[in-house]
XYZ file of C-alpha atoms in Angstrom:
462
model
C 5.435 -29.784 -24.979
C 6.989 -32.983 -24.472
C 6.860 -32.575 -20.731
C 3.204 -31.206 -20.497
C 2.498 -34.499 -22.514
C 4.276 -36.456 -19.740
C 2.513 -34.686 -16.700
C -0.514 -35.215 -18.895
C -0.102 -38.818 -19.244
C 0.388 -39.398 -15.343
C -2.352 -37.155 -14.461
C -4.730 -39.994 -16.314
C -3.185 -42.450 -15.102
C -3.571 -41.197 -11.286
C -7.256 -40.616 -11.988
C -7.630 -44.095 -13.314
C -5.889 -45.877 -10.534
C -8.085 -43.903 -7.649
C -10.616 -44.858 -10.234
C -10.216 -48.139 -10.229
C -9.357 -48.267 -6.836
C -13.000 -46.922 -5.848
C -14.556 -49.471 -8.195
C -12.810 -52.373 -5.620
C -13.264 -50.459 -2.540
C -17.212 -50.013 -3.419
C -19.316 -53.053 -3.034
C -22.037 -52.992 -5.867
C -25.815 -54.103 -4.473
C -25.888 -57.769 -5.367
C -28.800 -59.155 -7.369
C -29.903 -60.515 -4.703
C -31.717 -57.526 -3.297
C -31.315 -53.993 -2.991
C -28.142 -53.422 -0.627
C -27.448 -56.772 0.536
C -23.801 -58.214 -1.243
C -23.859 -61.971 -1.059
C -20.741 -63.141 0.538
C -19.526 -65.185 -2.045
C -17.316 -68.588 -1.798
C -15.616 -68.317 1.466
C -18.247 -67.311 3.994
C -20.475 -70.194 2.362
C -17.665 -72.811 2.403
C -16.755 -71.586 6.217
C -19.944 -72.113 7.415
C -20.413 -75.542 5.475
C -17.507 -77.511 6.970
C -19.191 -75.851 10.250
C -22.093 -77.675 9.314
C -20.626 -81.049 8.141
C -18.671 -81.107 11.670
C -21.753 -81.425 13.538
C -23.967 -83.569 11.198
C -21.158 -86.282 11.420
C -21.890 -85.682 14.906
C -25.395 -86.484 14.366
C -26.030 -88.420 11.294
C -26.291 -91.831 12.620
C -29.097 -90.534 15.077
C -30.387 -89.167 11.876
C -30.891 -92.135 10.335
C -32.383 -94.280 13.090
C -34.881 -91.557 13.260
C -35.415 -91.430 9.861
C -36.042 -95.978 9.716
C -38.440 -95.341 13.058
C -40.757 -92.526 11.286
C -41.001 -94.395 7.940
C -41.715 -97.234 9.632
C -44.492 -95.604 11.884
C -46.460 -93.585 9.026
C -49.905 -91.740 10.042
C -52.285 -90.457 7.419
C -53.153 -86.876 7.090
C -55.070 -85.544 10.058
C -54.020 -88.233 12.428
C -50.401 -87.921 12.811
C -50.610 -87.824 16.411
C -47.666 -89.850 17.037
C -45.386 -88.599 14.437
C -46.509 -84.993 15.985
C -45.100 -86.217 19.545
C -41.983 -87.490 17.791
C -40.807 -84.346 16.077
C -42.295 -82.262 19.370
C -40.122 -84.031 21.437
C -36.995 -84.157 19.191
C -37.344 -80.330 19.063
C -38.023 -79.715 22.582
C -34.637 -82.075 23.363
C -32.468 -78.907 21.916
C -33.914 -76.397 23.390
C -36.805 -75.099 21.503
C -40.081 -73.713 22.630
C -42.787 -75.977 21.351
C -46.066 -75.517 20.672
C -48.229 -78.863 20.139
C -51.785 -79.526 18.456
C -51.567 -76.157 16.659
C -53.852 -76.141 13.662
C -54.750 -79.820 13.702
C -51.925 -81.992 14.892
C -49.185 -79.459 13.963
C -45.889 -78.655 15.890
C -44.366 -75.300 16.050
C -40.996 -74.919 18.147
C -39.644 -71.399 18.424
C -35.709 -70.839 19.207
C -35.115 -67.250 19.864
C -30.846 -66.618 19.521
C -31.098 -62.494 19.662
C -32.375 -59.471 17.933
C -32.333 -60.869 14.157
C -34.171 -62.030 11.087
C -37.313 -64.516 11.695
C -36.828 -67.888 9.591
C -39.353 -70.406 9.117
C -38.394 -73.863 8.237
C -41.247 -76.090 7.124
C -41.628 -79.938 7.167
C -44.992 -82.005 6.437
C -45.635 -84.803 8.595
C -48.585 -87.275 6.399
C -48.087 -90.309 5.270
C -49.947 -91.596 1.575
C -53.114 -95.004 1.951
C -50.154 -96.963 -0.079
C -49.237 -100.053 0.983
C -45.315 -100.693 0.482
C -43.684 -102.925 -1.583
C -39.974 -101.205 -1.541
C -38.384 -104.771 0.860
C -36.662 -102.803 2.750
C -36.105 -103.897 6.066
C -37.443 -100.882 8.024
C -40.360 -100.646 5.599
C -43.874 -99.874 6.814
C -46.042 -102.647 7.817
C -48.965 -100.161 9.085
C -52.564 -100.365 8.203
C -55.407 -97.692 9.209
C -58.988 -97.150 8.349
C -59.064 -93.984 6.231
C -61.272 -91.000 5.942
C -64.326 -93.330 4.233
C -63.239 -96.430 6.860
C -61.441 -98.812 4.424
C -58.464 -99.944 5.696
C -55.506 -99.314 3.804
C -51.885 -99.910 3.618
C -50.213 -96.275 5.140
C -46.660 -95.405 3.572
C -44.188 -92.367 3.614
C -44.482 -92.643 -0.219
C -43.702 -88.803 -1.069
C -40.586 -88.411 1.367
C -42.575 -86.785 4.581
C -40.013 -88.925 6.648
C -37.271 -87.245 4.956
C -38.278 -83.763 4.774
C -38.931 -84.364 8.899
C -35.473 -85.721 9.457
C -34.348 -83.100 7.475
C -35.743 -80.543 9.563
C -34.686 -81.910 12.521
C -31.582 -82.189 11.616
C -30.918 -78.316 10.753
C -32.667 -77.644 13.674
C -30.039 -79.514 15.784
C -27.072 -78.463 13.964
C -28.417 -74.599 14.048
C -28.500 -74.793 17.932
C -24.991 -76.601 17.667
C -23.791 -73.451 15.768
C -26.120 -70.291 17.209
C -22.895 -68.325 17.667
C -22.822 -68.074 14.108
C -26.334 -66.341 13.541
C -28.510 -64.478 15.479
C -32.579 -64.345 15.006
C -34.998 -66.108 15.400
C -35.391 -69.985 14.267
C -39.227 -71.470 13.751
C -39.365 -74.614 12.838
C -43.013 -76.255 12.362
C -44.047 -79.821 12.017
C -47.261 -79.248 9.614
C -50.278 -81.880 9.177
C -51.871 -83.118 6.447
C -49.981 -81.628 3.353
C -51.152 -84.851 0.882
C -55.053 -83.198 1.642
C -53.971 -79.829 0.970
C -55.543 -79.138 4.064
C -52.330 -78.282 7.131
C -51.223 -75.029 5.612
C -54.534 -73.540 5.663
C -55.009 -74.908 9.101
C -51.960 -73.577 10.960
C -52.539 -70.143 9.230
C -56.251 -70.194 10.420
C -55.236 -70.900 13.928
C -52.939 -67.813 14.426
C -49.593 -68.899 13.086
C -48.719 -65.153 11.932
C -50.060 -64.116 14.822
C -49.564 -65.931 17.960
C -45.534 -66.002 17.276
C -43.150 -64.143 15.352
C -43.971 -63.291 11.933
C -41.222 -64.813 9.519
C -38.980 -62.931 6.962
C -38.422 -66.179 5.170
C -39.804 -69.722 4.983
C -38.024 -72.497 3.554
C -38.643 -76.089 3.007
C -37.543 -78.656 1.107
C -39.373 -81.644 -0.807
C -37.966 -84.664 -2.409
C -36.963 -85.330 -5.896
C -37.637 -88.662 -7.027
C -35.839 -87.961 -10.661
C -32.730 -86.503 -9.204
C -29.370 -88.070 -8.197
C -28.933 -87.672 -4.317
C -26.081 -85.116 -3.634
C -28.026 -82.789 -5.613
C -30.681 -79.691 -5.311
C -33.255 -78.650 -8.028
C -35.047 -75.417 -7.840
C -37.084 -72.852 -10.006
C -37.557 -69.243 -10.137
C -40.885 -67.803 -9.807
C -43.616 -69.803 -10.867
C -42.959 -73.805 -9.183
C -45.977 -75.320 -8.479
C -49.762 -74.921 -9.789
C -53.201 -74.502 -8.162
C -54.820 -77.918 -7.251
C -58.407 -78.475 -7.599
C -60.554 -81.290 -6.726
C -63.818 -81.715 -8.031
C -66.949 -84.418 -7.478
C -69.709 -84.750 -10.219
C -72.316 -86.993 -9.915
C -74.347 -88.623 -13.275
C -77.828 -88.358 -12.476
C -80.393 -90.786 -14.882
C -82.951 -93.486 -14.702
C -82.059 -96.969 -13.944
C -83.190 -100.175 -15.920
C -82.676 -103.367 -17.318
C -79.536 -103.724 -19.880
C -81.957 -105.457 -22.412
C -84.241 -102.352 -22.519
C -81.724 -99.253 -22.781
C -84.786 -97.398 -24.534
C -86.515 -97.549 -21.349
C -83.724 -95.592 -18.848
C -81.359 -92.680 -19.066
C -78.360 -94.134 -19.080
C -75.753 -91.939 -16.594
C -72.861 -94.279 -18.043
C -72.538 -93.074 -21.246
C -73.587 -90.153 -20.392
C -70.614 -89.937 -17.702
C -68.614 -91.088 -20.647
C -69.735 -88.287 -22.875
C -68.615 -85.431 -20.259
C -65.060 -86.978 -19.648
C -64.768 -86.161 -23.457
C -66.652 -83.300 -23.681
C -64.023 -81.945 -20.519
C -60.937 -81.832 -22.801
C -62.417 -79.241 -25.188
C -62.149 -76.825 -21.910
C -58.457 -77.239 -21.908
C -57.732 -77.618 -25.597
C -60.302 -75.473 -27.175
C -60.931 -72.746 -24.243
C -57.969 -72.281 -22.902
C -54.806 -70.593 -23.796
C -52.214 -72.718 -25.234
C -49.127 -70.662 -22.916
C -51.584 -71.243 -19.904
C -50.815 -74.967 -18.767
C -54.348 -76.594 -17.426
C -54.813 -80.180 -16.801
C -58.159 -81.890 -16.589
C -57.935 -85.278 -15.282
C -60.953 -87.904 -14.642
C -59.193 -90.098 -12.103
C -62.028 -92.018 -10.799
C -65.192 -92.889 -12.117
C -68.175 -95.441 -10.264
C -71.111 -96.814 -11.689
C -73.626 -99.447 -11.509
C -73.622 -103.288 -10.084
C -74.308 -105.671 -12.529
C -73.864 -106.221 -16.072
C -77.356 -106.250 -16.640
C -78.611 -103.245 -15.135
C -78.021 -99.951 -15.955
C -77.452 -97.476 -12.637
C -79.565 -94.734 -11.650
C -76.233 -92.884 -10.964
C -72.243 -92.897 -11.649
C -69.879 -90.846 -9.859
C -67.016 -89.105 -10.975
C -63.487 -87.600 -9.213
C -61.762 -84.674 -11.317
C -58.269 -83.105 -10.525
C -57.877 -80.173 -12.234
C -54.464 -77.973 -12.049
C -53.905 -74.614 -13.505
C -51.254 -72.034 -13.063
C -53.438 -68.814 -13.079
C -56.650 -67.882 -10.780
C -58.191 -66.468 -14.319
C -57.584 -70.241 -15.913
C -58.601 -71.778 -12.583
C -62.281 -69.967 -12.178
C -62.921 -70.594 -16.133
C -61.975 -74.574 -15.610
C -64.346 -74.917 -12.498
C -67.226 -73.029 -13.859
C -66.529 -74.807 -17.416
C -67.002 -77.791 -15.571
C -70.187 -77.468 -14.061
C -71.474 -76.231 -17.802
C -70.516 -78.881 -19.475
C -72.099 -81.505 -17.405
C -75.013 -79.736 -16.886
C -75.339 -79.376 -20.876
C -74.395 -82.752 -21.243
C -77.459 -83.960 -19.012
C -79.979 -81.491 -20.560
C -78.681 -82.832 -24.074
C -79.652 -86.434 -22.827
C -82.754 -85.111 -21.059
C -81.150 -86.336 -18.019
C -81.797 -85.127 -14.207
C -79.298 -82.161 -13.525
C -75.736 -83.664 -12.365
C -74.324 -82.764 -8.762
C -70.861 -80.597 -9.269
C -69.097 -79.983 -6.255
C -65.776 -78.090 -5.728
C -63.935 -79.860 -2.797
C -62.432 -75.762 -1.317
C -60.972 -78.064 1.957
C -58.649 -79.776 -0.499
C -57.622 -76.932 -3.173
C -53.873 -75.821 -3.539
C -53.123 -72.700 -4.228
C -50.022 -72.340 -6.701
C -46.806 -72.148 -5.393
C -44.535 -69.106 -6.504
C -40.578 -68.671 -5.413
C -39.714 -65.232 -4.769
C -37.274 -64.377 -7.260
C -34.706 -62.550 -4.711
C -34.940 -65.389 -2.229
C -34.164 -68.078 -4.386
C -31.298 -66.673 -6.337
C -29.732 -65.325 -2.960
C -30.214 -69.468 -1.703
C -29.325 -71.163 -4.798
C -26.434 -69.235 -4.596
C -25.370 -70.503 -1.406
C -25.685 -74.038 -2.832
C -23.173 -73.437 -5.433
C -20.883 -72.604 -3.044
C -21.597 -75.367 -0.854
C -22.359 -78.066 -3.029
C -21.059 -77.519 -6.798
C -22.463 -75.916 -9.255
C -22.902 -78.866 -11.470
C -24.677 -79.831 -8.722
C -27.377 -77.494 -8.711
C -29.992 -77.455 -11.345
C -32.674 -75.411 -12.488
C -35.846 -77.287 -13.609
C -39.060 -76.105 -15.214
C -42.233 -75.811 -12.939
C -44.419 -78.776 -12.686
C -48.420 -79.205 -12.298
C -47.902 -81.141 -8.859
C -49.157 -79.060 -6.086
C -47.565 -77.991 -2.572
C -49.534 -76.572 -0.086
C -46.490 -74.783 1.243
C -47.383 -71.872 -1.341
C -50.252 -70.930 1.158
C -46.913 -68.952 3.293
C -46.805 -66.756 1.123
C -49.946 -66.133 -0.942
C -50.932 -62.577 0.308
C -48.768 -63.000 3.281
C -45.738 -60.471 1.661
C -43.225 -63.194 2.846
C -40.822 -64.592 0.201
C -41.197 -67.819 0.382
C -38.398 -71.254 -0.902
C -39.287 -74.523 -1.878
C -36.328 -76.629 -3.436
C -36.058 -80.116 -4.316
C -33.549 -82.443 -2.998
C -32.503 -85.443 -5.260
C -33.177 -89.120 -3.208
C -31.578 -91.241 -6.449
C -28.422 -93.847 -6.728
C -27.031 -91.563 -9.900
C -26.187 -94.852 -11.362
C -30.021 -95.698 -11.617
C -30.445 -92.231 -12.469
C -28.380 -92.814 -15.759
C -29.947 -96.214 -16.261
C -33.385 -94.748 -16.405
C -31.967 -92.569 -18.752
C -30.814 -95.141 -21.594
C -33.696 -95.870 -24.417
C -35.292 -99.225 -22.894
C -33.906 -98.265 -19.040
C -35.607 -99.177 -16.414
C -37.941 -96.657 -15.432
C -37.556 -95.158 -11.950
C -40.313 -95.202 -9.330
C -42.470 -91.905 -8.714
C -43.296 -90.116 -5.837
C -46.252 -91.996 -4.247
C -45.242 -95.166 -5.764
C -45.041 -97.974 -3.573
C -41.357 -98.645 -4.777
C -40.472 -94.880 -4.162
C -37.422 -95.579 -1.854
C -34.584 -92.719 -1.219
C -31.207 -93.182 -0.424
C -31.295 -91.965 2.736
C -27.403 -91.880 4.282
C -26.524 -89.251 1.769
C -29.832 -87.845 0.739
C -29.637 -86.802 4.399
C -26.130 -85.057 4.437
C -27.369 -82.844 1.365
C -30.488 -82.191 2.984
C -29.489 -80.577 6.211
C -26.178 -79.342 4.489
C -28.477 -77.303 2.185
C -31.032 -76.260 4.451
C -28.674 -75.391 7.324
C -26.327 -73.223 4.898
C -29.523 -71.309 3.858
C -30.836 -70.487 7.010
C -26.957 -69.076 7.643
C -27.013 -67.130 4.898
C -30.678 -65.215 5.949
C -29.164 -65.468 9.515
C -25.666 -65.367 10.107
C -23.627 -62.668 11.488
């Protein structure tokens, strides 16, 4: 008995080791997608001091390339020169490069074997602000915009940075192509600020006329975070960006004789109000929906009251259902408005050239990525953040394209002002498309291409 216990005993304990031993032996499908194990810690941290090696290499090239382009800003449509810039930086290491594609857009192909397809995106505009950071390689440039005022031109939303960025990957990926094999696009894209240079490239063939990506990427600056670090969310980022143009119709007169006109100002005044009730009354209260008046333009004199007074809406949503209520809700309520004032009908026009679609993370993608930059960078050091109603025309990659698409955001701050800001009565820190918005660029650079080069590894490497 004693010994049948015995031979019992080691029989389970056999079957557990072998067991056990199977459990080790068998890699388990990472979350990261069916079949595909993440190499965890050492493969990352390998390939990053890879990466570091060469962008010491490169970094002070780096930054004189990041002074000249925020120096030399171009506003959306006409960033001819910045387009030559990043064309010829490209073509320098080797890449095929395509030039006025979609607009003023660059796309430079590097083919390194049979392999994934990666597409890593920059924006190239520039924002009508006129600087006032004092730096010494600020922008001094003045154009004539769209309606031929001229206005200050400044790389007020990071452009300059997400370019260098690019560029910089782009040159350390060529440094290290025995590392991955695929296919590297990289694409200089116009007139992001518009919400116009996504649409553009696509329209022109971009699927199309060269390989079709697996992934995109980009990155965008942070203006809240301390540099060194990486934000990102899962899923739902960015919302869909509207613009919309009313005009007021009435009948003009003299101030001293209201009873004689139709007067569009208070009328214009009564809509703005009347607007709200289609986000607080119509809408969902789990749906986030902004309806913002940000300009409004009436009459001459203070004594006469205008014929006409015209209005500028943004309106952001985060679902198309939300999106086509707002619009049309907007067109009801002025026209009611008017009809309630026996008013001429108003003019409501949806600007589609400038509209946003919302930008969405694929879920897979990002956790494989945002993986990576633990390793590489710290977890502390990577931080999840809610979405936000900004918009990125980026999303446009992979709205009905089927490619999972990654936007993250890379912090630009001195973490000492970041904690200042912080305190109750700190001083506040400058937004993007401020004219004080001014990253730290020496290491806001080394995270940026140490991030984006890592992740393209990761999709890529061997």
């Amino acid at each position: 008995m004693y010994a049948r216990s015995v031979i019992a005993r080691r029989r389970v304990l056999l079957l557990g080791a072998v067991v056990f031993g199977l459990c080790v032996a068998v890699p388990l499908a990472g979350k990261d997608g069916p079949g595909k194990a993440r190499q965890k810690g050492g493969g990352s941290n390998s390939r990053a001091v890879a990466v570091k090696k060469h962008l010491e290499a490169e970094h002070a090239d780096l930054m004189a390339l990041y002074q000249h382009l925020h120096s030399h800003p171009e506003l959306s449509l006409r960033e001819v020169k910045t387009a030559a810039r990043v064309a010829k930086e490209l073509e320098k290491i080797g890449f095929k490069v395509t030039t006025r594609f979609g607009g003023t857009g660059v796309v430079g192909v590097f083919e390194n074997g049979k392999g994934p397809t990666v597409l890593v995106r920059t924006d190239m505009d520039a924002l009508p602000v006129t600087e006032n950071t004092g730096k010494s390689y600020a922008s001094k440039v003045r154009m004539r915009d769209k309606d031929d005022r001229e206005v200050g031109v400044m790389h007020a939303c990071g452009h300059d940075m997400h370019m260098t960025c690019a560029i910089g990957t782009a040159r350390v990926l060529t440094a290290l192509k025995d590392r991955w094999k695929g296919t590297l696009i990289v694409i200089g894209q116009p007139a992001e600020e518009i919400g116009a240079g996504a649409k553009m490239m696509l329209e022109a063939g971009l699927l199309e006329k060269f390989p079709k990506p697996d992934y995109c990427l980009a990155l965008h600056c942070d203006s809240t975070r301390p540099h060194g670090t990486v934000g990102y969310t899962e899923g739902l980022a960015l919302a869909n960006v509207d613009s919309v143009d009313v005009i007021v119709k009435g009948k003009g007169g003299h101030g001293a004789a209201p009873h004689t006109t139709v007067d569009p100002i208070v009328l214009a005044a009564r809509i703005v109000l009347d607007l709200q009730t289609l986000v607080s009354r119509e809408t969902n209260p789990t749906d986030p929906a902004v309806i913002t008046v940000g300009s409004i333009h009436g009459g001459t004199k203070h004594n006469i009251i205008p014929s006409e007074v015209k209005m500028q809406i943004t309106v952001r949503s985060t679902r198309d259902k939300v999106r086509a209520h707002l619009l049309a809700g907007i067109k009801r309520v002025a026209e009611a408005c008017a009809k309630g004032a026996n008013a001429p009908p108003p003019v409501v026009k949806v600007d589609t050239t400038e509209f946003t679609p919302a930008l969405y993370n694929d879920p897979a993608l990002t956790r494989r990525v945002t993986g990576v930059f633990r390793d590489v960078l710290g977890a502390e050091n990577v931080v999840q953040r809610p979405a936000v109603l900004g918009g990125e025309d980026f999303s446009r990659y992979g709205r009905r394209t089927g490619i999972p698409i990654f936007l993250f955001w890379l912090g630009t701050v001195a973490p000492e002002r970041v904690a200042e800001a912080a305190k109750e009565g700190g001083k506040p820190l400058p937004s993007l498309h401020s004219e004080f918005f001014a990253p730290v660029p020496e290491p806001t650079i080394r995270t940026g291409v140490l991030a984006m080069s890592t992740a393209v590894l990761e999709l890529m490497g061997k």
